[in-house]
Amino acid sequence: MAYVEDPGPGYGSVAPRAAFGSDAPALSLTGAWRFRLSPSLAAAPPDVADPDFDDSGWDELPVPSLWQLHGHGRPAYTNVHYPFPVDPPHVPSENPTGDHRLRFDLPAAWPAGSALLRFDGIDSCGRIWLNGTELGVTKGSRLPAEFEVGPLLRPDGNVLVVRVHQWSAGSYLEDQDMWWLSGIFRAVTLLARPAGGIGDYWLHADYDHTTGLGTVRVETGPDVLLDIPSLGVAGHPAGEPLDLPVEPWSAETPRLYDGTLSTVAERVPVRIGFRTVTIEDGQLKVNGRRLLLRGVNRHEHDPRTGRAVSRETALADVLLMKRHHVNAVRTSHYPPDPAFLELCDEYGLWVIDECDLETHGFGPLGWDRNPSSEPMWMDAYLDRMRRTVERDKNRPSVILWSLGNESHTGDNLARMADWVRERDPGRPVHYEGDHDCSYVDVHSRMYATPSEVERIGLGEDDDQRRRVLPFILCEYAHAMGNGPGGLLEYRELFERYPNCQGGFVWEWIDHGLAAPGHFAYGGDFGETIHDGNFVIDGLLFPDRTPSPGLTEFAKIIEPVRIDPGPDGIRVANHYDFVDTGHLTFTWVLEDEGIAVAQGVLDVPVVHSGQSVSVPLPSWPPTRGESWLTVSASLSSGTSWAPAGHVVGWGQLPVSPAPARPAPVVRGPVFRTTGRLILGAGEFDAVTGTLTTLGDHPVRGPRLDVWRATTDNDRGSSPGPSEASQWRAAGLHRMQHRVIEVDADGDELLVRTRVAPPAQPFGLFADYTWTAFDGGLQLRVDVTPDGEFPGTLPRLGLTMAVPGTFGSAEWFGGGPGEAYPDSRQAVRIGRFSSSVDGLQTPYVYPQENGNRTDVRWARLTNPAGTGIRVDGDPAFDFTARRWTAAALETARHTDELESGSLVHVTLDAAQHGLGTAACGPGVLPAYRLVPRKTSFTLLFRPVASGVAN
Ligand code: GAL
């Protein structure tokens, strides 16, 4: 057990070196292995390393994999807390121990001599034997370890045994906010190492933007030659610097030159990207240009395989990022599978490569005994950093090294930084936890409010040292559930202050695990301590479907911005490097959402950071409300998107809706037994609520202020959340008192007071119904009564229509959902969807699907009849097959059951989303404070076959 609880790194492995392939023979050892899980080391077979041990009765397990996702043990999720007693470096005796065994033969031509057995990732501690001989122990789950095995190999019948412990001293350093999962979860490879081959190399490829020259210099062994055919370099002694005119590498122009390093014994393909990272004038620059990091934090996650992520999945992430204009990734909070970084080089993403380190669980204990400042952990800290840098040093995409995450501060971190600076002066050091920036090169914060960022931008930071450093938000805009709201305000700050260089949204993907009918989160596996759905906080749903949050983020960070301009249309280039020469600009004119004219817009080439104004095209007259939509799209396909992919768009209003003719009053109100009849509507005579519209039974509409609270409404910071204040005020259980139903004239006036039990405050709601040709007009006047505390979730009406009304069509904001502080991605158009399709399937059910700025909406049944609602001028709506209360109660998507009705909200206002799940709440401009409000809607039955 000693090695498991030893706070030092493992033993037996060779010195860390770069990850690379070569023409030397390699044998992948991935595939089906034999596997047995024991509840503890004591219960594990003592003679498992014996090559003759009989494992025929064992299960099979794929390698790579995490055993809890294959029916052995169960996943567990905690954010901050260690799921075991904090007694460093000790771990529980009940330490699940997974023995993995593989028999393998060498390929026929396998050479004699040195060979390395490489493990790219074992969580959390692996002891390894080959043919009965112990090779050593590895810790540092997301880091490689290689062992010399040449003398032990046999042509046939090799027996490789890996004993993996779920917990080890290393677990204290791996308290990242993610699932606790164990196993050999990355590749295992046997690599022949020819004598006279290339053991390691570091290819430095700098770029001088003032001369256009690249300098290539390779640190490696003796007698290595460099070839770069496309640059005419042949047989150049690798160690000698070489200046060459080159195209630089950037995330926007990921120009890689293919080359080889060779000795007589081995050839190594290399991909060279020329770039130079500097900090100048308090700004982080590459090739002399300031960067604006439009980034995301990426954990490695697949809903079926957890942190065992294939190259295809890594590629899917890269393509989704590129297509959504993301230009940077922080590899939170460990080095990713090496394939991901190769893809970042190839497709173009700036990377903060983070070491596998987090000791957050000491935080709640006041950081007492935190490993970052305890000498016994020093070697482990340095070992982890060394393995990170050595593995990834050849990746041009990596522009910053990060020491880790949430590990407070201490000497061990400072020593890591010293080591990095010495080893790689070409990349600045990042670590958010060094608050006074005594050993880092960039000032980094997480979840700072816009006003804090502004202070830093203005140079008003209290700390002298911090004031002269580039500033980034290594985490912001927590994408948990419905949100994040408030992205626009951050973008404005990043653009206003040169030292504020962007940030990384937390986080890329929800870590939901596939379960029958839904995705699972913390607590779904019977964990005793867990953090619930806090692991569901990504821009992608677990199956990699983009969430509305990603669509919004993409719109906020689009590299080309199109707005109304002084002479017509303003086109602004927000790329950091490239001009707009690769784009085609097109326009389409829509008359009430129907395209009536389109064309190509002649836009001169706009350079990075510049803008132009171009005249409007000419178009035919339109009759209804009309909008011009201008899009910038790729003229030809790239490696990451086809031609036509839109990288920026904007809308210009062309003509407003024609004035609506005043409704011809078709009163008076008729009374029949218990009912009131006004035009197309029938009302309950006692409550004054609409019960029938045309031939359709309806319920309501009536005033409603509740929404199924979002993760952001519920918040996570100390102090009462918005949701708890709403609940304490009783806004979820308002009662409706009818004060008066006045049906004596041409109009039906229903006066009510809507108020929570036990409270003195409320809202007067007056409904004034008027009939007009074919429909009803409703004016709602809302007046707060008494001292109303805080905000309202929403303000509007709720009504129910028959469940057969399963199709929606609307003219207004779409196609996706939007809220006051998350509405940049919607445009004005005509959209249609099934009611089911209007739902956003947040893994943890909550308010969703709000369509905003809606001029009119129709809900119809398969026969085409239904109802139409018009705004005056616009309203927000949702339509769902369950109530807000049912949505609030459900804990997983498959708990939402369709009833016999479609529940519709028709709103005058919504409270914003904010990001209080972790970070600032709703900004003042987007808070819904109760005030006197009037709004008008028109209701009409829709007959089959009638347009609109
Ligand atoms: C940060 C942490 C992340 C994640 C996030 C909340 O403090 O660095 O790993 O836990 O909060 O989702």
PDB file of N, CA, C and O and ligand atoms in Angstrom, residues 77 79-80 175-178 297 299 330 332-333 354 358 360 405-406 432 446-447 474-475 478-480 506-507 534-535 537 716 917-918, ligand 1:
ATOM      1  N   TYR A  77     -19.996  12.088  -8.333  1.00  0.00           N
ATOM      2  CA  TYR A  77     -19.661  13.469  -8.699  1.00  0.00           C
ATOM      3  C   TYR A  77     -19.576  14.350  -7.463  1.00  0.00           C
ATOM      4  O   TYR A  77     -20.515  14.420  -6.676  1.00  0.00           O
ATOM      5  N   ASN A  79     -18.021  18.479  -6.704  1.00  0.00           N
ATOM      6  CA  ASN A  79     -17.355  19.664  -7.235  1.00  0.00           C
ATOM      7  C   ASN A  79     -16.107  19.945  -6.403  1.00  0.00           C
ATOM      8  O   ASN A  79     -14.984  19.734  -6.848  1.00  0.00           O
ATOM      9  N   VAL A  80     -16.304  20.365  -5.176  1.00  0.00           N
ATOM     10  CA  VAL A  80     -15.183  20.815  -4.343  1.00  0.00           C
ATOM     11  C   VAL A  80     -14.757  19.748  -3.332  1.00  0.00           C
ATOM     12  O   VAL A  80     -13.565  19.488  -3.150  1.00  0.00           O
ATOM     13  N   ASP A 175      -8.680  17.032  -7.555  1.00  0.00           N
ATOM     14  CA  ASP A 175     -10.030  17.295  -7.066  1.00  0.00           C
ATOM     15  C   ASP A 175     -10.773  18.243  -8.014  1.00  0.00           C
ATOM     16  O   ASP A 175     -11.448  19.173  -7.581  1.00  0.00           O
ATOM     17  N   GLN A 176     -10.630  18.026  -9.295  1.00  0.00           N
ATOM     18  CA  GLN A 176     -11.339  18.848 -10.264  1.00  0.00           C
ATOM     19  C   GLN A 176     -12.851  18.611 -10.153  1.00  0.00           C
ATOM     20  O   GLN A 176     -13.289  17.553  -9.702  1.00  0.00           O
ATOM     21  N   ASP A 177     -13.595  19.604 -10.608  1.00  0.00           N
ATOM     22  CA  ASP A 177     -15.060  19.558 -10.588  1.00  0.00           C
ATOM     23  C   ASP A 177     -15.531  18.644 -11.720  1.00  0.00           C
ATOM     24  O   ASP A 177     -15.785  19.098 -12.834  1.00  0.00           O
ATOM     25  N   MET A 178     -15.601  17.342 -11.431  1.00  0.00           N
ATOM     26  CA  MET A 178     -15.969  16.382 -12.483  1.00  0.00           C
ATOM     27  C   MET A 178     -16.248  15.027 -11.832  1.00  0.00           C
ATOM     28  O   MET A 178     -16.116  14.873 -10.621  1.00  0.00           O
ATOM     29  N   ASN A 297     -13.742  26.729 -21.692  1.00  0.00           N
ATOM     30  CA  ASN A 297     -13.070  25.723 -20.881  1.00  0.00           C
ATOM     31  C   ASN A 297     -13.557  24.366 -21.329  1.00  0.00           C
ATOM     32  O   ASN A 297     -14.764  24.113 -21.354  1.00  0.00           O
ATOM     33  N   HIS A 299     -13.504  20.353 -20.634  1.00  0.00           N
ATOM     34  CA  HIS A 299     -13.222  19.067 -20.002  1.00  0.00           C
ATOM     35  C   HIS A 299     -13.381  18.025 -21.086  1.00  0.00           C
ATOM     36  O   HIS A 299     -14.110  18.226 -22.055  1.00  0.00           O
ATOM     37  N   ARG A 330      -9.164  26.598 -22.912  1.00  0.00           N
ATOM     38  CA  ARG A 330      -8.369  26.265 -21.727  1.00  0.00           C
ATOM     39  C   ARG A 330      -8.657  24.795 -21.434  1.00  0.00           C
ATOM     40  O   ARG A 330      -9.826  24.412 -21.316  1.00  0.00           O
ATOM     41  N   SER A 332      -9.249  22.704 -19.205  1.00  0.00           N
ATOM     42  CA  SER A 332      -9.568  22.597 -17.790  1.00  0.00           C
ATOM     43  C   SER A 332      -9.792  21.130 -17.425  1.00  0.00           C
ATOM     44  O   SER A 332     -10.545  20.458 -18.105  1.00  0.00           O
ATOM     45  N   HIS A 333      -9.242  20.706 -16.368  1.00  0.00           N
ATOM     46  CA  HIS A 333      -8.134  21.246 -15.598  1.00  0.00           C
ATOM     47  C   HIS A 333      -7.013  20.216 -15.622  1.00  0.00           C
ATOM     48  O   HIS A 333      -6.565  19.746 -14.581  1.00  0.00           O
ATOM     49  N   GLU A 354      -3.308  23.248 -19.351  1.00  0.00           N
ATOM     50  CA  GLU A 354      -3.308  23.292 -17.885  1.00  0.00           C
ATOM     51  C   GLU A 354      -2.804  21.981 -17.311  1.00  0.00           C
ATOM     52  O   GLU A 354      -3.163  20.905 -17.782  1.00  0.00           O
ATOM     53  N   GLU A 358      -5.527  20.069  -8.962  1.00  0.00           N
ATOM     54  CA  GLU A 358      -6.531  20.857  -8.237  1.00  0.00           C
ATOM     55  C   GLU A 358      -6.676  20.269  -6.833  1.00  0.00           C
ATOM     56  O   GLU A 358      -6.876  19.075  -6.675  1.00  0.00           O
ATOM     57  N   HIS A 360      -8.940  21.714  -4.530  1.00  0.00           N
ATOM     58  CA  HIS A 360     -10.031  22.580  -4.083  1.00  0.00           C
ATOM     59  C   HIS A 360     -10.656  22.145  -2.750  1.00  0.00           C
ATOM     60  O   HIS A 360     -11.135  22.964  -1.976  1.00  0.00           O
ATOM     61  N   ASN A 405      -5.520  24.418 -11.283  1.00  0.00           N
ATOM     62  CA  ASN A 405      -6.725  25.177 -10.951  1.00  0.00           C
ATOM     63  C   ASN A 405      -7.032  25.056  -9.473  1.00  0.00           C
ATOM     64  O   ASN A 405      -6.779  24.017  -8.864  1.00  0.00           O
ATOM     65  N   GLU A 406      -7.553  26.114  -8.895  1.00  0.00           N
ATOM     66  CA  GLU A 406      -8.159  26.063  -7.563  1.00  0.00           C
ATOM     67  C   GLU A 406      -7.323  25.287  -6.554  1.00  0.00           C
ATOM     68  O   GLU A 406      -7.837  24.411  -5.868  1.00  0.00           O
ATOM     69  N   GLU A 432      -4.633  31.085 -11.997  1.00  0.00           N
ATOM     70  CA  GLU A 432      -5.590  32.049 -11.448  1.00  0.00           C
ATOM     71  C   GLU A 432      -5.409  32.263  -9.951  1.00  0.00           C
ATOM     72  O   GLU A 432      -5.668  33.351  -9.432  1.00  0.00           O
ATOM     73  N   MET A 446     -11.596  34.477 -12.182  1.00  0.00           N
ATOM     74  CA  MET A 446     -12.801  33.774 -12.609  1.00  0.00           C
ATOM     75  C   MET A 446     -14.048  34.477 -12.071  1.00  0.00           C
ATOM     76  O   MET A 446     -14.069  34.947 -10.947  1.00  0.00           O
ATOM     77  N   TYR A 447     -15.046  34.585 -12.947  1.00  0.00           N
ATOM     78  CA  TYR A 447     -16.380  35.093 -12.581  1.00  0.00           C
ATOM     79  C   TYR A 447     -16.388  36.528 -12.067  1.00  0.00           C
ATOM     80  O   TYR A 447     -17.282  36.925 -11.311  1.00  0.00           O
ATOM     81  N   CYS A 474     -10.190  33.505 -16.863  1.00  0.00           N
ATOM     82  CA  CYS A 474      -9.986  32.089 -17.216  1.00  0.00           C
ATOM     83  C   CYS A 474     -11.307  31.334 -17.114  1.00  0.00           C
ATOM     84  O   CYS A 474     -11.447  30.259 -17.688  1.00  0.00           O
ATOM     85  N   GLU A 475     -12.259  31.905 -16.365  1.00  0.00           N
ATOM     86  CA  GLU A 475     -13.625  31.353 -16.358  1.00  0.00           C
ATOM     87  C   GLU A 475     -14.578  32.522 -16.215  1.00  0.00           C
ATOM     88  O   GLU A 475     -14.340  33.433 -15.414  1.00  0.00           O
ATOM     89  N   HIS A 478     -20.914  31.331 -16.558  1.00  0.00           N
ATOM     90  CA  HIS A 478     -21.203  29.945 -16.185  1.00  0.00           C
ATOM     91  C   HIS A 478     -22.435  29.442 -16.955  1.00  0.00           C
ATOM     92  O   HIS A 478     -23.538  29.935 -16.751  1.00  0.00           O
ATOM     93  N   ALA A 479     -22.206  28.463 -17.826  1.00  0.00           N
ATOM     94  CA  ALA A 479     -23.264  28.058 -18.777  1.00  0.00           C
ATOM     95  C   ALA A 479     -24.166  26.965 -18.223  1.00  0.00           C
ATOM     96  O   ALA A 479     -24.564  26.053 -18.934  1.00  0.00           O
ATOM     97  N   MET A 480     -24.517  27.072 -16.956  1.00  0.00           N
ATOM     98  CA  MET A 480     -25.350  26.030 -16.332  1.00  0.00           C
ATOM     99  C   MET A 480     -26.820  26.254 -16.685  1.00  0.00           C
ATOM    100  O   MET A 480     -27.340  27.356 -16.508  1.00  0.00           O
ATOM    101  N   TRP A 506     -17.228  29.185 -18.886  1.00  0.00           N
ATOM    102  CA  TRP A 506     -17.313  27.910 -18.160  1.00  0.00           C
ATOM    103  C   TRP A 506     -18.648  27.285 -18.473  1.00  0.00           C
ATOM    104  O   TRP A 506     -19.646  27.848 -18.089  1.00  0.00           O
ATOM    105  N   GLU A 507     -18.752  26.193 -19.152  1.00  0.00           N
ATOM    106  CA  GLU A 507     -17.725  25.408 -19.732  1.00  0.00           C
ATOM    107  C   GLU A 507     -18.247  24.865 -21.043  1.00  0.00           C
ATOM    108  O   GLU A 507     -19.363  25.183 -21.432  1.00  0.00           O
ATOM    109  N   PHE A 534     -24.599  20.385 -10.699  1.00  0.00           N
ATOM    110  CA  PHE A 534     -23.587  21.422 -10.932  1.00  0.00           C
ATOM    111  C   PHE A 534     -22.586  20.981 -12.006  1.00  0.00           C
ATOM    112  O   PHE A 534     -21.816  21.796 -12.526  1.00  0.00           O
ATOM    113  N   VAL A 535     -22.665  19.723 -12.369  1.00  0.00           N
ATOM    114  CA  VAL A 535     -21.776  19.186 -13.411  1.00  0.00           C
ATOM    115  C   VAL A 535     -22.416  19.349 -14.803  1.00  0.00           C
ATOM    116  O   VAL A 535     -21.854  18.957 -15.808  1.00  0.00           O
ATOM    117  N   ASP A 537     -23.162  22.083 -16.834  1.00  0.00           N
ATOM    118  CA  ASP A 537     -23.001  23.531 -16.977  1.00  0.00           C
ATOM    119  C   ASP A 537     -22.251  23.897 -18.252  1.00  0.00           C
ATOM    120  O   ASP A 537     -21.391  24.778 -18.247  1.00  0.00           O
ATOM    121  N   SER A 716     -25.837  30.255  -6.585  1.00  0.00           N
ATOM    122  CA  SER A 716     -25.004  29.426  -5.707  1.00  0.00           C
ATOM    123  C   SER A 716     -24.224  30.258  -4.710  1.00  0.00           C
ATOM    124  O   SER A 716     -23.546  29.717  -3.854  1.00  0.00           O
ATOM    125  N   ALA A 917     -25.634  31.112 -11.131  1.00  0.00           N
ATOM    126  CA  ALA A 917     -25.295  29.728 -10.763  1.00  0.00           C
ATOM    127  C   ALA A 917     -23.842  29.674 -10.332  1.00  0.00           C
ATOM    128  O   ALA A 917     -23.440  28.828  -9.535  1.00  0.00           O
ATOM    129  N   CYS A 918     -23.036  30.560 -10.876  1.00  0.00           N
ATOM    130  CA  CYS A 918     -21.668  30.767 -10.412  1.00  0.00           C
ATOM    131  C   CYS A 918     -21.234  32.090 -11.037  1.00  0.00           C
ATOM    132  O   CYS A 918     -20.891  32.129 -12.206  1.00  0.00           O
TER     133      CYS A 918
HETATM  134  C1  GAL B   1     -14.693  27.117 -10.785  1.00  0.00           C
HETATM  135  C2  GAL B   1     -13.844  25.909 -11.059  1.00  0.00           C
HETATM  136  C3  GAL B   1     -14.427  25.043 -12.127  1.00  0.00           C
HETATM  137  C4  GAL B   1     -15.896  24.816 -11.881  1.00  0.00           C
HETATM  138  C5  GAL B   1     -16.604  26.117 -11.797  1.00  0.00           C
HETATM  139  C6  GAL B   1     -18.055  25.985 -11.472  1.00  0.00           C
HETATM  140  O1  GAL B   1     -14.377  27.626  -9.547  1.00  0.00           O
HETATM  141  O2  GAL B   1     -12.561  26.290 -11.437  1.00  0.00           O
HETATM  142  O3  GAL B   1     -13.741  23.828 -12.162  1.00  0.00           O
HETATM  143  O4  GAL B   1     -16.049  24.137 -10.682  1.00  0.00           O
HETATM  144  O5  GAL B   1     -16.049  26.881 -10.758  1.00  0.00           O
HETATM  145  O6  GAL B   1     -18.748  25.183 -12.341  1.00  0.00           O
END
